[in-house]
Amino acid sequence: MEFWDDFWSIIWWVFAATVFFAYLMALFAVISDLFRDRGMSGWGKAVWLIFLLFFPVLTVLVYLIARGEGMNERAQESAQASRESTEAYIRRVAGGSPSDEISKAKNLLDQGAITPDEFETIKRRVVPA
């Protein structure tokens, strides 16, 4: 009898693969949280990693129960820092307000770096009619 001939073998295989994938996600979340935690000493992190190596499932469960709330807080802080960094980058790259853009273009026009036609094009692009 082959593996794929029995319906329940296929169901069991899908269930086992899903549980294994969920375990791997939890394991990587715990490891990344260990290295994200600035309050824990290096020795504490090493002990958690040793326990993860020898008793992986039990250690992941204990870590999620004992440190789950702090894990959530660190994940939120990391997401907030990432969001603020992205917004700051977008603001820096996107330039200023339309009046700032027109002011810069006027300075370039006064310096002779652009022609009056180019200045008008910039004004039309920044302030659509």
Coordinates of C-alpha atoms in Angstrom, one line a residue:
M1 CA 0.0 0.0 0.0
E2 CA 1.4 3.3 -1.0
F3 CA 1.3 6.5 1.1
W4 CA -1.0 8.5 -1.2
D5 CA -3.5 5.7 -1.5
D6 CA -4.9 6.2 2.0
F7 CA -7.0 9.4 2.5
W8 CA -6.3 9.5 6.2
S9 CA -2.5 9.3 5.6
I10 CA -2.7 12.4 3.5
I11 CA -4.8 14.2 6.1
W12 CA -2.3 13.2 8.8
W13 CA 0.6 14.3 6.7
V14 CA -1.0 17.8 6.1
F15 CA -1.7 18.1 9.8
A16 CA 1.9 17.1 10.8
A17 CA 3.4 19.5 8.2
T18 CA 1.2 22.4 9.5
V19 CA 2.1 21.7 13.1
F20 CA 5.8 21.5 12.2
F21 CA 5.6 24.8 10.2
A22 CA 3.9 26.5 13.2
Y23 CA 6.6 25.2 15.5
L24 CA 9.3 26.5 13.3
M25 CA 7.6 29.9 13.2
A26 CA 7.4 30.0 17.0
L27 CA 11.0 28.9 17.3
F28 CA 12.3 31.6 15.0
A29 CA 10.1 34.2 16.8
V30 CA 11.6 33.1 20.2
I31 CA 15.2 33.2 18.9
S32 CA 14.7 36.7 17.3
D33 CA 13.1 37.9 20.5
L34 CA 16.0 36.7 22.5
F35 CA 18.4 38.8 20.5
R36 CA 16.0 41.8 20.5
D37 CA 15.8 41.8 24.3
R38 CA 18.3 44.4 25.6
G39 CA 17.3 43.8 29.2
M40 CA 18.6 40.2 29.3
S41 CA 22.2 39.4 29.9
G42 CA 24.3 37.4 27.4
W43 CA 24.4 34.5 29.9
G44 CA 20.6 34.4 30.1
K45 CA 20.3 34.3 26.3
A46 CA 22.9 31.5 26.2
V47 CA 20.9 29.5 28.7
W48 CA 17.7 29.9 26.8
L49 CA 19.5 28.9 23.5
I50 CA 21.0 25.8 25.2
F51 CA 17.6 24.7 26.5
L52 CA 16.2 25.4 22.9
L53 CA 18.8 23.1 21.6
F54 CA 18.2 20.2 24.0
F55 CA 14.4 20.6 24.8
P56 CA 13.1 22.6 21.8
V57 CA 9.3 22.1 22.1
L58 CA 9.1 22.4 25.9
T59 CA 11.4 25.5 25.9
V60 CA 9.4 27.3 23.2
L61 CA 6.2 26.7 25.2
V62 CA 7.8 27.8 28.5
Y63 CA 9.3 30.9 26.8
L64 CA 6.0 31.9 25.3
I65 CA 4.2 31.5 28.6
A66 CA 6.8 33.2 30.7
R67 CA 8.0 36.0 28.4
G68 CA 5.1 36.3 25.9
E69 CA 3.9 39.7 27.1
G70 CA 7.4 41.2 26.9
M71 CA 7.9 39.5 23.6
N72 CA 4.8 41.3 22.3
E73 CA 6.0 44.7 23.7
R74 CA 9.4 44.3 22.0
A75 CA 7.7 43.4 18.7
Q76 CA 5.5 46.5 18.9
E77 CA 8.5 48.7 19.7
S78 CA 10.4 47.3 16.8
A79 CA 7.4 47.8 14.5
Q80 CA 7.0 51.4 15.7
A81 CA 10.7 52.1 15.2
S82 CA 10.5 50.7 11.7
R83 CA 7.4 52.7 10.9
E84 CA 9.0 55.9 12.1
S85 CA 12.1 55.2 10.2
T86 CA 10.2 54.6 7.0
E87 CA 8.1 57.7 7.4
A88 CA 11.2 59.8 8.1
Y89 CA 12.8 58.4 5.0
I90 CA 9.7 59.2 2.9
R91 CA 9.5 62.7 4.2
R92 CA 13.2 63.3 3.4
V93 CA 13.0 61.8 -0.1
A94 CA 9.7 63.3 -1.1
G95 CA 10.8 66.8 -0.6
G96 CA 9.0 69.7 1.0
S97 CA 5.8 71.5 0.4
P98 CA 4.8 73.0 -2.9
S99 CA 5.9 76.4 -1.8
D100 CA 9.3 75.0 -0.9
E101 CA 9.6 73.5 -4.3
I102 CA 8.6 76.7 -6.0
S103 CA 11.1 78.6 -3.8
K104 CA 13.9 76.3 -4.8
A105 CA 13.0 76.6 -8.5
K106 CA 12.9 80.5 -8.1
N107 CA 16.4 80.4 -6.6
L108 CA 17.6 78.3 -9.5
L109 CA 15.9 80.7 -12.0
D110 CA 17.6 83.7 -10.3
Q111 CA 21.0 81.9 -10.5
G112 CA 20.5 81.2 -14.1
A113 CA 20.5 77.4 -13.7
I114 CA 17.1 77.0 -15.3
T115 CA 15.2 78.9 -18.0
P116 CA 11.9 80.7 -17.4
D117 CA 10.1 78.0 -19.3
E118 CA 11.6 75.3 -17.0
F119 CA 10.5 77.4 -14.0
E120 CA 6.9 77.5 -15.3
T121 CA 7.0 73.7 -16.0
I122 CA 8.1 73.1 -12.4
K123 CA 5.4 75.4 -11.1
R124 CA 2.7 73.5 -13.1
R125 CA 4.0 70.2 -11.9
V126 CA 4.1 71.2 -8.2
V127 CA 0.7 73.0 -8.3
P128 CA -1.6 71.4 -10.8
A129 CA -4.3 73.6 -12.2

